[in-house]
Amino acid sequence: MSVKRVTKKVGPCICLLLAGVLVLSGCGATVVIPDNAATGETATAESAGSRLGYLVADDSQEEEVWPVLAMLQGTAETAVWLPFAARLDVENIDQNPELPNGCEITSAAIALNYLGFSIDKVTLAQEYLPTCEPYWEADPEVEFMGNPQDELAFYCLPGAIVTAVNAYLEDVGSDYVAQDISGAPVEDLYRWVANGTPVLIWATRAFTDPLYNTTFQLPDGSWPYSNSHCLVLTGYDIDTCYLADPMLEVESVDRETFADVYNERGQYALVITEAAAQD
């Protein structure tokens, strides 16, 4: 994935260390310090669990101020610059009425159509999505639990969507591929969006508290979610995340709630990119 790198010198600014996050007064840009670039100077922020430094310098443009923190921490050559806001013009698709439990495959159709493919959600579900019935015998890591066209069905995780999307892309002769990026920290999702790639994320309906079905267990012994939901992250700014929601319930959510639910749900995420653009 390409990243924007800036070598322009900037003027002095004030740096504070608050709970492991370096902050400079004002507002400007965000610096992501890669995990493999940690030095003695970055150890405090890393040990606090933060990979973000927030930069602000008076009388400077956004692209001018971001290297300051990186230089202070000795990582100017490897820091990744992110804008404070990014928004993709993604057209939403309603999963209903055809796919009452098809949020994951509909989200895939949303992302594919944004990337210029012409595929409808039902075709993608019927011809490419691996399914298993009865749903209580399914492994959501590899197949959909039931049939997304049925009212009584459950969900799948990124593995099943990767299988479906890559089968479709192979059929149309595309060099795009679906990539499971589960486990990515939330700021990495913003990085994908800032580079023009919408991200499928697993959360809960309307970002509510998780609910579970206790009538059967998954292969790993856990209870299945009864309000699992897949949406497409299409943008963010300093306060808000923007989404294409196949259930048409939410268009945006505050960043703290987004991060909390994404992390609690297991950090499941997926992107569709050209093979050469994979991270």
Tab-separated table of C-alpha atoms in Angstrom:
chain	number	residue	atom	x	y	z
A	1	MET	CA	0.000	0.000	0.000
A	2	SER	CA	1.343	3.448	-0.846
A	3	VAL	CA	1.753	5.959	1.940
A	4	LYS	CA	2.387	9.678	1.911
A	5	ARG	CA	5.810	10.632	3.185
A	6	VAL	CA	6.923	14.210	3.845
A	7	THR	CA	10.475	15.420	4.445
A	8	LYS	CA	9.784	19.147	4.720
A	9	LYS	CA	11.247	20.780	7.829
A	10	VAL	CA	8.888	22.404	10.317
A	11	GLY	CA	9.272	24.943	13.074
A	12	PRO	CA	9.503	24.196	16.762
A	13	CYS	CA	6.436	23.186	18.726
A	14	ILE	CA	5.515	22.130	22.265
A	15	CYS	CA	5.317	18.447	23.142
A	16	LEU	CA	3.503	16.912	26.099
A	17	LEU	CA	3.404	13.280	27.186
A	18	LEU	CA	-0.069	12.386	28.447
A	19	ALA	CA	-0.829	8.766	29.307
A	20	GLY	CA	1.697	7.539	26.760
A	21	VAL	CA	0.420	9.765	23.913
A	22	LEU	CA	2.497	12.676	22.665
A	23	VAL	CA	0.340	15.745	22.069
A	24	LEU	CA	1.176	19.104	20.504
A	25	SER	CA	-1.200	22.035	20.932
A	26	GLY	CA	-3.576	22.914	18.080
A	27	CYS	CA	-4.708	20.549	15.333
A	28	GLY	CA	-3.122	19.045	12.274
A	29	ALA	CA	-2.412	15.449	11.382
A	30	THR	CA	-1.990	11.974	12.811
A	31	VAL	CA	1.174	9.914	12.856
A	32	VAL	CA	1.126	6.126	13.054
A	33	ILE	CA	4.365	4.691	14.364
A	34	PRO	CA	4.747	1.169	12.936
A	35	ASP	CA	5.226	-1.593	15.493
A	36	ASN	CA	8.534	-2.631	13.985
A	37	ALA	CA	9.946	0.898	14.199
A	38	ALA	CA	9.919	1.211	17.986
A	39	THR	CA	13.055	2.686	19.533
A	40	GLY	CA	14.003	3.799	22.999
A	41	GLU	CA	12.196	7.050	22.278
A	42	THR	CA	8.982	5.307	21.244
A	43	ALA	CA	8.965	2.703	23.991
A	44	THR	CA	6.812	4.759	26.362
A	45	ALA	CA	4.040	5.242	23.835
A	46	GLU	CA	4.264	1.650	22.668
A	47	SER	CA	4.119	0.235	26.185
A	48	ALA	CA	1.028	2.332	26.849
A	49	GLY	CA	-0.673	0.542	23.942
A	50	SER	CA	-0.760	3.614	21.700
A	51	ARG	CA	0.496	3.714	18.128
A	52	LEU	CA	-0.825	7.201	17.474
A	53	GLY	CA	0.855	10.549	17.984
A	54	TYR	CA	-1.248	13.691	17.581
A	55	LEU	CA	0.460	16.673	16.002
A	56	VAL	CA	-0.313	20.342	15.884
A	57	ALA	CA	1.945	23.232	15.018
A	58	ASP	CA	0.895	26.884	14.680
A	59	ASP	CA	0.969	28.417	11.187
A	60	SER	CA	1.661	25.056	9.542
A	61	GLN	CA	-0.253	22.984	7.009
A	62	GLU	CA	-1.299	19.413	7.835
A	63	GLU	CA	1.316	17.919	5.523
A	64	GLU	CA	3.993	20.045	7.196
A	65	VAL	CA	3.422	19.181	10.812
A	66	TRP	CA	3.250	15.421	10.911
A	67	PRO	CA	7.022	14.681	10.835
A	68	VAL	CA	7.635	16.530	14.111
A	69	LEU	CA	6.568	13.708	16.397
A	70	ALA	CA	8.274	11.159	14.213
A	71	MET	CA	11.535	13.093	14.347
A	72	LEU	CA	11.214	13.552	18.101
A	73	GLN	CA	10.854	9.791	18.409
A	74	GLY	CA	13.525	8.936	15.852
A	75	THR	CA	11.153	7.382	13.303
A	76	ALA	CA	10.791	10.053	10.614
A	77	GLU	CA	11.668	7.602	7.851
A	78	THR	CA	9.018	5.037	8.774
A	79	ALA	CA	6.083	7.040	10.171
A	80	VAL	CA	2.855	6.867	8.159
A	81	TRP	CA	0.871	10.065	7.699
A	82	LEU	CA	-2.923	9.994	7.907
A	83	PRO	CA	-5.281	12.891	7.277
A	84	PHE	CA	-7.596	13.826	10.123
A	85	ALA	CA	-10.583	13.108	7.849
A	86	ALA	CA	-11.265	10.810	4.902
A	87	ARG	CA	-14.572	9.965	3.237
A	88	LEU	CA	-15.280	7.583	0.359
A	89	ASP	CA	-18.318	7.998	-1.889
A	90	VAL	CA	-19.708	4.506	-1.301
A	91	GLU	CA	-23.278	3.698	-2.331
A	92	ASN	CA	-25.147	1.648	0.254
A	93	ILE	CA	-27.207	-1.475	-0.555
A	94	ASP	CA	-30.184	-2.695	1.481
A	95	GLN	CA	-29.883	-6.395	2.314
A	96	ASN	CA	-33.657	-6.676	2.688
A	97	PRO	CA	-35.995	-8.138	1.674
A	98	GLU	CA	-34.024	-10.770	-0.239
A	99	LEU	CA	-31.293	-11.421	2.346
A	100	PRO	CA	-32.673	-10.883	5.858
A	101	ASN	CA	-29.516	-12.430	7.322
A	102	GLY	CA	-27.137	-11.477	4.535
A	103	CYS	CA	-25.303	-8.469	5.934
A	104	GLU	CA	-21.852	-9.933	5.275
A	105	ILE	CA	-22.369	-10.814	1.618
A	106	THR	CA	-24.290	-7.572	1.025
A	107	SER	CA	-21.376	-5.627	2.528
A	108	ALA	CA	-19.108	-7.449	0.105
A	109	ALA	CA	-21.368	-6.383	-2.767
A	110	ILE	CA	-21.229	-2.786	-1.499
A	111	ALA	CA	-17.419	-2.807	-1.552
A	112	LEU	CA	-17.201	-4.585	-4.915
A	113	ASN	CA	-19.571	-2.146	-6.596
A	114	TYR	CA	-17.626	0.801	-5.190
A	115	LEU	CA	-14.491	-0.692	-6.763
A	116	GLY	CA	-16.204	-0.793	-10.162
A	117	PHE	CA	-17.557	-4.332	-10.329
A	118	SER	CA	-21.168	-5.029	-11.257
A	119	ILE	CA	-22.463	-7.773	-9.004
A	120	ASP	CA	-25.742	-7.989	-7.108
A	121	LYS	CA	-26.008	-9.263	-3.562
A	122	VAL	CA	-28.314	-12.197	-4.376
A	123	THR	CA	-26.060	-13.585	-7.113
A	124	LEU	CA	-23.063	-13.273	-4.822
A	125	ALA	CA	-24.959	-15.092	-2.053
A	126	GLN	CA	-26.468	-17.840	-4.172
A	127	GLU	CA	-23.525	-18.647	-6.430
A	128	TYR	CA	-20.436	-17.965	-4.341
A	129	LEU	CA	-21.091	-17.955	-0.592
A	130	PRO	CA	-20.301	-21.270	1.153
A	131	THR	CA	-23.193	-22.218	3.436
A	132	CYS	CA	-24.025	-24.988	5.888
A	133	GLU	CA	-27.384	-26.306	7.005
A	134	PRO	CA	-28.379	-26.997	9.666
A	135	TYR	CA	-26.841	-23.794	10.969
A	136	TRP	CA	-25.853	-25.287	14.323
A	137	GLU	CA	-23.352	-27.583	12.581
A	138	ALA	CA	-21.614	-24.766	10.714
A	139	ASP	CA	-18.212	-23.236	11.408
A	140	PRO	CA	-18.671	-19.475	10.820
A	141	GLU	CA	-14.957	-19.130	10.115
A	142	VAL	CA	-15.397	-21.038	6.850
A	143	GLU	CA	-19.113	-20.976	5.954
A	144	PHE	CA	-22.352	-19.140	6.544
A	145	MET	CA	-24.476	-20.584	9.359
A	146	GLY	CA	-27.622	-21.510	7.479
A	147	ASN	CA	-28.872	-19.589	4.440
A	148	PRO	CA	-28.781	-15.760	4.359
A	149	GLN	CA	-32.085	-15.821	2.497
A	150	ASP	CA	-33.828	-17.426	5.481
A	151	GLU	CA	-35.273	-15.580	8.453
A	152	LEU	CA	-33.850	-18.233	10.777
A	153	ALA	CA	-30.127	-18.137	10.124
A	154	PHE	CA	-27.054	-16.639	11.729
A	155	TYR	CA	-23.851	-15.228	10.270
A	156	CYS	CA	-20.355	-15.904	8.991
A	157	LEU	CA	-16.915	-14.459	9.644
A	158	PRO	CA	-14.364	-13.082	7.149
A	159	GLY	CA	-13.102	-16.464	5.962
A	160	ALA	CA	-16.382	-17.309	4.252
A	161	ILE	CA	-16.559	-13.890	2.586
A	162	VAL	CA	-12.952	-14.159	1.392
A	163	THR	CA	-13.876	-17.494	-0.223
A	164	ALA	CA	-16.966	-16.024	-1.898
A	165	VAL	CA	-15.381	-12.812	-3.131
A	166	ASN	CA	-12.225	-14.456	-4.442
A	167	ALA	CA	-14.275	-17.076	-6.313
A	168	TYR	CA	-16.241	-14.275	-7.964
A	169	LEU	CA	-13.105	-12.262	-8.768
A	170	GLU	CA	-11.467	-15.316	-10.299
A	171	ASP	CA	-14.542	-15.924	-12.473
A	172	VAL	CA	-14.406	-12.375	-13.871
A	173	GLY	CA	-10.643	-12.522	-14.384
A	174	SER	CA	-9.811	-9.726	-11.974
A	175	ASP	CA	-6.491	-9.160	-10.241
A	176	TYR	CA	-8.330	-7.879	-7.176
A	177	VAL	CA	-8.355	-10.122	-4.112
A	178	ALA	CA	-10.190	-10.233	-0.801
A	179	GLN	CA	-7.884	-10.169	2.202
A	180	ASP	CA	-8.769	-11.063	5.792
A	181	ILE	CA	-7.162	-8.377	7.974
A	182	SER	CA	-8.704	-9.541	11.233
A	183	GLY	CA	-6.718	-8.490	14.265
A	184	ALA	CA	-5.834	-5.123	12.770
A	185	PRO	CA	-5.936	-2.250	15.279
A	186	VAL	CA	-8.619	0.311	14.536
A	187	GLU	CA	-6.158	2.936	13.250
A	188	ASP	CA	-5.127	0.492	10.512
A	189	LEU	CA	-8.741	0.476	9.314
A	190	TYR	CA	-8.550	4.263	8.994
A	191	ARG	CA	-5.341	3.876	7.001
A	192	TRP	CA	-7.085	1.620	4.474
A	193	VAL	CA	-9.918	4.137	4.089
A	194	ALA	CA	-7.482	7.043	3.738
A	195	ASN	CA	-5.873	5.125	0.872
A	196	GLY	CA	-9.221	4.673	-0.904
A	197	THR	CA	-10.281	1.207	0.264
A	198	PRO	CA	-13.573	0.655	2.137
A	199	VAL	CA	-13.296	-1.891	4.956
A	200	LEU	CA	-15.801	-4.600	5.910
A	201	ILE	CA	-15.963	-4.734	9.701
A	202	TRP	CA	-17.832	-7.009	12.111
A	203	ALA	CA	-19.736	-5.289	14.913
A	204	THR	CA	-23.230	-5.557	16.393
A	205	ARG	CA	-26.495	-4.174	15.067
A	206	ALA	CA	-26.557	-0.410	15.648
A	207	PHE	CA	-23.393	-0.847	17.764
A	208	THR	CA	-25.433	-2.080	20.724
A	209	ASP	CA	-24.288	-4.386	23.501
A	210	PRO	CA	-23.634	-7.965	22.340
A	211	LEU	CA	-26.432	-10.506	22.611
A	212	TYR	CA	-25.936	-14.262	22.513
A	213	ASN	CA	-27.957	-17.301	21.532
A	214	THR	CA	-27.589	-20.027	24.140
A	215	THR	CA	-29.410	-22.839	22.332
A	216	PHE	CA	-26.229	-24.234	20.726
A	217	GLN	CA	-22.469	-23.714	20.770
A	218	LEU	CA	-19.939	-22.982	18.060
A	219	PRO	CA	-17.062	-25.387	17.286
A	220	ASP	CA	-14.798	-23.416	19.640
A	221	GLY	CA	-17.286	-23.825	22.499
A	222	SER	CA	-18.512	-20.220	22.520
A	223	TRP	CA	-22.114	-19.064	22.237
A	224	PRO	CA	-23.048	-17.534	18.866
A	225	TYR	CA	-24.000	-13.884	18.649
A	226	SER	CA	-27.652	-13.131	18.042
A	227	ASN	CA	-26.962	-9.514	16.969
A	228	SER	CA	-23.755	-9.908	14.964
A	229	HIS	CA	-23.610	-7.467	12.083
A	230	CYS	CA	-21.266	-6.632	9.216
A	231	LEU	CA	-20.963	-3.089	7.862
A	232	VAL	CA	-18.625	-1.149	5.604
A	233	LEU	CA	-16.375	1.562	7.040
A	234	THR	CA	-16.400	4.355	4.448
A	235	GLY	CA	-14.865	7.299	6.284
A	236	TYR	CA	-13.805	8.972	9.487
A	237	ASP	CA	-13.013	12.363	10.939
A	238	ILE	CA	-11.737	13.506	14.306
A	239	ASP	CA	-14.971	12.543	16.106
A	240	THR	CA	-16.940	10.175	13.870
A	241	CYS	CA	-16.801	7.014	11.779
A	242	TYR	CA	-19.029	6.795	8.684
A	243	LEU	CA	-20.581	3.553	7.507
A	244	ALA	CA	-22.600	1.862	4.791
A	245	ASP	CA	-25.014	-0.302	6.783
A	246	PRO	CA	-26.922	-3.040	4.896
A	247	MET	CA	-29.633	-2.862	7.592
A	248	LEU	CA	-29.955	0.914	7.061
A	249	GLU	CA	-29.832	1.464	10.825
A	250	VAL	CA	-26.751	3.658	11.214
A	251	GLU	CA	-24.844	6.038	8.957
A	252	SER	CA	-22.300	7.128	11.537
A	253	VAL	CA	-21.080	6.393	15.048
A	254	ASP	CA	-18.645	8.160	17.341
A	255	ARG	CA	-15.090	6.874	17.080
A	256	GLU	CA	-14.910	5.658	20.671
A	257	THR	CA	-18.019	3.496	20.282
A	258	PHE	CA	-16.809	2.226	16.924
A	259	ALA	CA	-13.471	1.162	18.380
A	260	ASP	CA	-15.023	-0.391	21.489
A	261	VAL	CA	-17.505	-2.549	19.555
A	262	TYR	CA	-15.000	-3.495	16.844
A	263	ASN	CA	-12.511	-4.624	19.484
A	264	GLU	CA	-15.103	-6.423	21.617
A	265	ARG	CA	-16.497	-8.264	18.587
A	266	GLY	CA	-13.054	-9.708	17.926
A	267	GLN	CA	-11.413	-7.268	15.485
A	268	TYR	CA	-12.802	-9.002	12.401
A	269	ALA	CA	-12.227	-7.083	9.173
A	270	LEU	CA	-11.744	-7.583	5.446
A	271	VAL	CA	-10.600	-5.511	2.465
A	272	ILE	CA	-10.732	-6.014	-1.303
A	273	THR	CA	-7.704	-4.635	-3.132
A	274	GLU	CA	-5.547	-5.122	-6.163
A	275	ALA	CA	-3.050	-7.866	-5.422
A	276	ALA	CA	-0.094	-5.482	-5.699
A	277	ALA	CA	-1.705	-3.136	-3.146
A	278	GLN	CA	-1.972	-5.658	-0.328
A	279	ASP	CA	-0.309	-4.507	2.868
